[in-house]
Amino acid sequence: MKVLDAKFVQGFIRMCNDGWEQGWHERNGGNLSYRIKDEEIAEIRDELKVTDNWQEIGTEVPKLAGQYFMVTGSGKYFRNVILDPEDSCSIIEIDETGSRYRILWGMVNGGRPTSELPSHLMNHEVKMAASGGTHRVIYHAHTTNTIALTFVLPLEDEVFTRELWEMATECPVVFPSGIGVVGWMVPGGRDIAVATSELMKKYDVAIWAHHGMFCSGEDFDLTFGLMHTVEKSAEILVKTLSMTSEKRQTITPDEFRALAKDFKVELPEEFLYEK
Ligand code: 13P
Ligand code: ZN
């Protein structure tokens, strides 16, 4: 099968374009990676070619040794993915030590996988273990309203989680484990990857202060939907804070507990503090 005909490749391209249409990917902002299933690799095996030397990832992900990923390219624009996916994306293989990768498809006009590859792969490693192998998608986007909130709210997991839960009744059901926050750090390296993947042990969402968001999920729909839900909630909070500094009414801790019971989700008590 041609790589471009594979269902996961079509899903990958569609998600890039959906993110672009949301306004989350100015210029080359944001990146996406997908951990490819064995049977999906088997389908496209004929088109994968070794034309590249092994390259350093910049961190170690031993549990991902031998795995294959589809990733967006560094400096590539999400708005172009749908027009020329072979220029904007690549399929890479991780070596047996988990410290190097090589390109097997894509990047036809040169280039490298996203500069956030250390964060993507360290998040994949953590989420693969935490989810029993079901999580396959890591998505980074420059979500406008969430970024705006990082200038206004304390950079604390408890505050971001609770404030964003309050903004839409579906939120605690969509991200019941909450949201982690990383204070401002230099992007693109191992340090921010370590900090983010530490939070990903507990959460499916991590916010990078003054930068954007990372989400993890099982498939493209769930991961895009998670990013979309958090960002929509942030938009409501931005609108609310623009009207007033004090909410007249909101969802209370006991109402969250009632919601959790009916929707059969567990909401950690650390987020249900009295204000
Ligand atoms: P890349 O173009 O290297 O993917 O970087 C974009 C980005 O959002 C960095 O955080
Ligand atoms: Zn970014």
Short mmCIF file of C-alpha atoms and ligand atoms in Angstrom, two decimals:
data_model
loop_
_atom_site.label_atom_id
_atom_site.label_comp_id
_atom_site.label_asym_id
_atom_site.label_seq_id
_atom_site.Cartn_x
_atom_site.Cartn_y
_atom_site.Cartn_z
CA MET A 1 0.00 0.00 0.00
CA LYS A 2 1.12 3.55 -0.69
CA VAL A 3 1.97 5.47 2.47
CA LEU A 4 -0.39 8.27 1.47
CA ASP A 5 -3.28 5.80 1.12
CA ALA A 6 -2.86 4.40 4.64
CA LYS A 7 -5.73 5.28 6.95
CA PHE A 8 -3.46 6.50 9.75
CA VAL A 9 -1.65 8.82 7.32
CA GLN A 10 -4.97 10.26 6.15
CA GLY A 11 -5.97 10.77 9.78
CA PHE A 12 -2.64 12.44 10.55
CA ILE A 13 -3.00 14.85 7.61
CA ARG A 14 -6.60 15.68 8.51
CA MET A 15 -5.64 16.45 12.11
CA CYS A 16 -2.88 18.84 10.99
CA ASN A 17 -5.36 20.65 8.80
CA ASP A 18 -8.01 20.76 11.53
CA GLY A 19 -5.47 22.38 13.87
CA TRP A 20 -4.49 24.89 11.19
CA GLU A 21 -8.16 25.80 10.67
CA GLN A 22 -8.54 26.42 14.41
CA GLY A 23 -5.78 29.06 14.24
CA TRP A 24 -3.41 27.12 16.48
CA HIS A 25 -0.52 26.85 14.00
CA GLU A 26 0.84 30.21 12.92
CA ARG A 27 3.91 29.83 10.73
CA ASN A 28 5.62 26.56 11.81
CA GLY A 29 3.98 26.55 15.25
CA GLY A 30 3.02 23.20 16.74
CA ASN A 31 3.88 19.59 15.94
CA LEU A 32 2.20 16.17 15.84
CA SER A 33 3.43 12.61 16.28
CA TYR A 34 1.76 9.20 15.99
CA ARG A 35 3.14 5.85 17.23
CA ILE A 36 2.45 3.54 14.31
CA LYS A 37 0.95 0.06 14.90
CA ASP A 38 2.87 -3.05 13.72
CA GLU A 39 0.12 -3.96 11.26
CA GLU A 40 0.13 -0.44 9.82
CA ILE A 41 3.89 -0.59 9.26
CA ALA A 42 3.49 -4.00 7.58
CA GLU A 43 1.03 -2.46 5.08
CA ILE A 44 3.43 0.26 3.93
CA ARG A 45 6.71 -1.59 4.37
CA ASP A 46 7.51 -1.56 0.60
CA GLU A 47 7.61 2.23 0.51
CA LEU A 48 9.89 2.66 3.54
CA LYS A 49 13.52 3.19 2.47
CA VAL A 50 16.69 3.69 4.46
CA THR A 51 18.25 6.82 2.93
CA ASP A 52 19.39 8.42 6.16
CA ASN A 53 22.00 7.77 8.84
CA TRP A 54 20.99 7.32 12.45
CA GLN A 55 20.61 10.70 14.18
CA GLU A 56 20.72 11.56 17.88
CA ILE A 57 17.27 12.18 19.43
CA GLY A 58 18.81 14.30 22.17
CA THR A 59 17.38 12.12 24.93
CA GLU A 60 16.84 8.43 25.65
CA VAL A 61 13.57 6.55 25.19
CA PRO A 62 14.62 2.90 25.67
CA LYS A 63 11.02 1.63 25.93
CA LEU A 64 10.39 2.93 22.39
CA ALA A 65 13.30 0.97 20.86
CA GLY A 66 12.35 -0.35 17.43
CA GLN A 67 9.10 1.62 17.23
CA TYR A 68 7.99 3.71 14.23
CA PHE A 69 6.47 7.19 14.33
CA MET A 70 4.91 9.61 11.91
CA VAL A 71 6.00 13.16 12.83
CA THR A 72 5.74 16.66 11.43
CA GLY A 73 8.96 18.32 10.30
CA SER A 74 10.86 21.11 12.01
CA GLY A 75 10.11 24.48 10.45
CA LYS A 76 7.27 23.01 8.39
CA TYR A 77 3.89 24.74 8.28
CA PHE A 78 0.72 22.88 9.30
CA ARG A 79 -1.17 24.75 6.57
CA ASN A 80 1.00 22.99 3.97
CA VAL A 81 0.65 19.43 5.29
CA ILE A 82 -2.55 18.74 3.33
CA LEU A 83 -0.96 20.04 0.09
CA ASP A 84 2.36 18.21 0.32
CA PRO A 85 2.56 15.73 3.19
CA GLU A 86 5.78 14.18 1.86
CA ASP A 87 7.52 17.54 2.22
CA SER A 88 6.09 18.35 5.66
CA CYS A 89 6.09 15.00 7.46
CA SER A 90 8.24 11.92 7.95
CA ILE A 91 8.09 8.37 9.16
CA ILE A 92 10.98 7.57 11.49
CA GLU A 93 12.32 4.45 13.17
CA ILE A 94 13.89 4.42 16.66
CA ASP A 95 17.09 2.35 17.07
CA GLU A 96 17.54 -0.55 19.49
CA THR A 97 19.01 1.70 22.21
CA GLY A 98 16.23 4.29 22.09
CA SER A 99 18.71 7.14 21.64
CA ARG A 100 18.72 7.57 17.84
CA TYR A 101 16.26 7.74 14.94
CA ARG A 102 16.40 7.59 11.15
CA ILE A 103 13.99 8.81 8.47
CA LEU A 104 12.36 6.09 6.32
CA TRP A 105 9.81 8.18 4.41
CA GLY A 106 8.99 11.83 3.77
CA MET A 107 11.01 15.03 4.21
CA VAL A 108 11.59 14.71 0.46
CA ASN A 109 13.00 18.22 0.19
CA GLY A 110 15.27 17.80 3.19
CA GLY A 111 14.77 18.70 6.81
CA ARG A 112 14.42 16.99 10.15
CA PRO A 113 11.58 15.91 12.44
CA THR A 114 10.19 18.56 14.79
CA SER A 115 12.58 20.27 17.19
CA GLU A 116 10.21 19.03 19.92
CA LEU A 117 11.04 15.39 19.14
CA PRO A 118 12.55 14.86 22.65
CA SER A 119 9.26 16.01 24.25
CA HIS A 120 7.12 13.97 21.86
CA LEU A 121 9.09 10.77 22.37
CA MET A 122 9.48 11.12 26.14
CA ASN A 123 5.72 11.77 26.37
CA HIS A 124 5.02 8.73 24.18
CA GLU A 125 7.22 6.58 26.40
CA VAL A 126 5.44 7.70 29.57
CA LYS A 127 1.93 7.53 28.11
CA MET A 128 2.49 4.14 26.47
CA ALA A 129 3.33 2.71 29.90
CA ALA A 130 0.61 4.63 31.77
CA SER A 131 -2.12 3.67 29.28
CA GLY A 132 -1.12 0.02 28.83
CA GLY A 133 -0.10 0.80 25.24
CA THR A 134 -3.33 2.42 24.09
CA HIS A 135 -2.10 6.04 23.77
CA ARG A 136 -0.53 6.68 20.36
CA VAL A 137 -0.89 10.40 19.62
CA ILE A 138 1.04 13.36 21.05
CA TYR A 139 -0.05 16.81 19.85
CA HIS A 140 1.51 20.20 20.51
CA ALA A 141 -0.37 23.36 19.50
CA HIS A 142 -0.13 27.09 20.13
CA THR A 143 -3.63 27.48 21.52
CA THR A 144 -4.35 31.20 21.86
CA ASN A 145 -6.67 31.35 24.87
CA THR A 146 -4.77 28.80 26.94
CA ILE A 147 -1.57 30.77 26.33
CA ALA A 148 -3.32 34.01 27.35
CA LEU A 149 -4.34 32.45 30.67
CA THR A 150 -0.70 31.66 31.50
CA PHE A 151 -0.14 35.42 31.90
CA VAL A 152 -3.01 35.79 34.36
CA LEU A 153 -3.54 32.63 36.43
CA PRO A 154 -0.99 31.22 38.90
CA LEU A 155 1.02 28.52 37.09
CA GLU A 156 -0.37 25.74 39.29
CA ASP A 157 -1.97 22.47 38.20
CA GLU A 158 -4.75 22.86 40.80
CA VAL A 159 -5.72 26.32 39.59
CA PHE A 160 -5.69 25.58 35.84
CA THR A 161 -7.57 22.32 36.31
CA ARG A 162 -10.27 23.76 38.52
CA GLU A 163 -10.77 26.97 36.53
CA LEU A 164 -11.02 25.09 33.23
CA TRP A 165 -13.30 22.40 34.70
CA GLU A 166 -15.67 25.16 35.85
CA MET A 167 -16.00 26.67 32.37
CA ALA A 168 -17.93 23.80 30.75
CA THR A 169 -19.77 20.90 32.34
CA GLU A 170 -18.21 18.39 29.94
CA CYS A 171 -14.65 19.33 30.96
CA PRO A 172 -14.23 17.16 34.07
CA VAL A 173 -15.61 14.23 32.06
CA VAL A 174 -13.18 14.85 29.14
CA PHE A 175 -10.08 15.45 31.28
CA PRO A 176 -10.88 13.98 34.72
CA SER A 177 -7.23 13.53 35.74
CA GLY A 178 -6.64 17.28 35.35
CA ILE A 179 -4.04 19.48 33.69
CA GLY A 180 -0.35 19.97 34.45
CA VAL A 181 1.48 23.27 34.01
CA VAL A 182 5.14 23.78 33.12
CA GLY A 183 6.56 27.21 33.96
CA TRP A 184 8.39 29.02 31.16
CA MET A 185 11.32 27.01 29.83
CA VAL A 186 13.48 27.02 26.71
CA PRO A 187 11.62 24.82 24.19
CA GLY A 188 13.08 22.15 21.95
CA GLY A 189 15.39 20.32 24.33
CA ARG A 190 15.68 17.57 26.88
CA ASP A 191 14.97 19.66 30.00
CA ILE A 192 11.49 20.71 28.91
CA ALA A 193 10.88 17.16 27.67
CA VAL A 194 11.74 15.76 31.12
CA ALA A 195 9.49 18.30 32.88
CA THR A 196 6.57 17.63 30.52
CA SER A 197 6.84 13.85 30.56
CA GLU A 198 6.94 13.95 34.37
CA LEU A 199 3.51 15.66 34.30
CA MET A 200 2.26 13.23 31.64
CA LYS A 201 2.61 10.38 34.15
CA LYS A 202 -0.41 11.91 35.87
CA TYR A 203 -2.20 13.96 33.20
CA ASP A 204 -3.16 13.78 29.50
CA VAL A 205 -2.72 17.55 29.13
CA ALA A 206 0.30 19.75 29.88
CA ILE A 207 0.36 23.51 29.38
CA TRP A 208 3.63 25.26 28.57
CA ALA A 209 3.51 28.78 30.03
CA HIS A 210 3.57 31.52 27.38
CA HIS A 211 3.90 28.89 24.65
CA GLY A 212 1.13 26.33 24.16
CA MET A 213 -0.19 22.92 25.08
CA PHE A 214 0.63 19.21 24.77
CA CYS A 215 -2.12 16.58 24.67
CA SER A 216 -1.91 12.79 24.62
CA GLY A 217 -4.56 10.35 23.47
CA GLU A 218 -5.45 7.02 21.97
CA ASP A 219 -6.28 8.23 18.48
CA PHE A 220 -6.56 11.39 16.38
CA ASP A 221 -10.22 12.06 17.28
CA LEU A 222 -9.69 11.78 21.02
CA THR A 223 -6.47 13.79 21.07
CA PHE A 224 -7.77 16.57 18.82
CA GLY A 225 -11.02 16.58 20.80
CA LEU A 226 -9.09 16.92 24.06
CA MET A 227 -7.06 19.89 22.78
CA HIS A 228 -10.26 21.44 21.38
CA THR A 229 -12.16 21.00 24.66
CA VAL A 230 -9.42 22.51 26.83
CA GLU A 231 -8.93 25.44 24.46
CA LYS A 232 -12.69 26.08 24.20
CA SER A 233 -12.88 26.12 27.98
CA ALA A 234 -9.94 28.56 28.09
CA GLU A 235 -11.78 30.77 25.61
CA ILE A 236 -14.83 30.88 27.89
CA LEU A 237 -12.61 31.76 30.84
CA VAL A 238 -10.90 34.53 28.87
CA LYS A 239 -14.32 35.94 27.94
CA THR A 240 -15.55 35.65 31.54
CA LEU A 241 -12.45 37.33 32.98
CA SER A 242 -12.82 40.06 30.35
CA MET A 243 -16.30 40.84 31.68
CA THR A 244 -15.66 40.54 35.40
CA SER A 245 -12.96 39.57 37.87
CA GLU A 246 -15.52 37.71 39.97
CA LYS A 247 -17.90 35.01 38.78
CA ARG A 248 -21.43 35.49 40.07
CA GLN A 249 -22.10 31.74 40.03
CA THR A 250 -20.21 28.64 38.98
CA ILE A 251 -20.13 24.84 39.38
CA THR A 252 -19.44 23.98 43.02
CA PRO A 253 -17.27 21.16 44.43
CA ASP A 254 -20.37 19.20 45.46
CA GLU A 255 -21.84 19.60 41.98
CA PHE A 256 -18.58 18.22 40.53
CA ARG A 257 -18.87 15.25 42.92
CA ALA A 258 -22.43 14.61 41.73
CA LEU A 259 -21.30 14.83 38.11
CA ALA A 260 -18.46 12.38 38.78
CA LYS A 261 -20.90 9.89 40.28
CA ASP A 262 -23.36 9.98 37.38
CA PHE A 263 -20.72 10.05 34.64
CA LYS A 264 -18.62 7.41 36.40
CA VAL A 265 -15.37 9.36 36.41
CA GLU A 266 -13.00 9.85 39.31
CA LEU A 267 -12.24 13.48 40.07
CA PRO A 268 -9.26 13.86 42.43
CA GLU A 269 -10.22 15.74 45.59
CA GLU A 270 -7.09 17.92 45.28
CA PHE A 271 -8.96 19.89 42.59
CA LEU A 272 -12.19 20.23 44.59
CA TYR A 273 -10.86 22.61 47.23
CA GLU A 274 -13.04 25.30 48.84
CA LYS A 275 -12.29 28.78 47.49
P1 13P B 1 9.03 22.80 14.93
O1 13P B 1 8.80 23.60 13.67
O2 13P B 1 10.48 22.42 15.09
O3 13P B 1 8.09 21.63 15.03
O4 13P B 1 8.74 23.78 16.16
C1 13P B 1 7.52 24.40 16.30
C2 13P B 1 7.16 24.61 17.73
O5 13P B 1 6.01 24.79 18.03
C3 13P B 1 8.23 24.59 18.77
O6 13P B 1 7.69 24.54 20.05
ZN ZN B 2 5.63 25.29 20.13
#
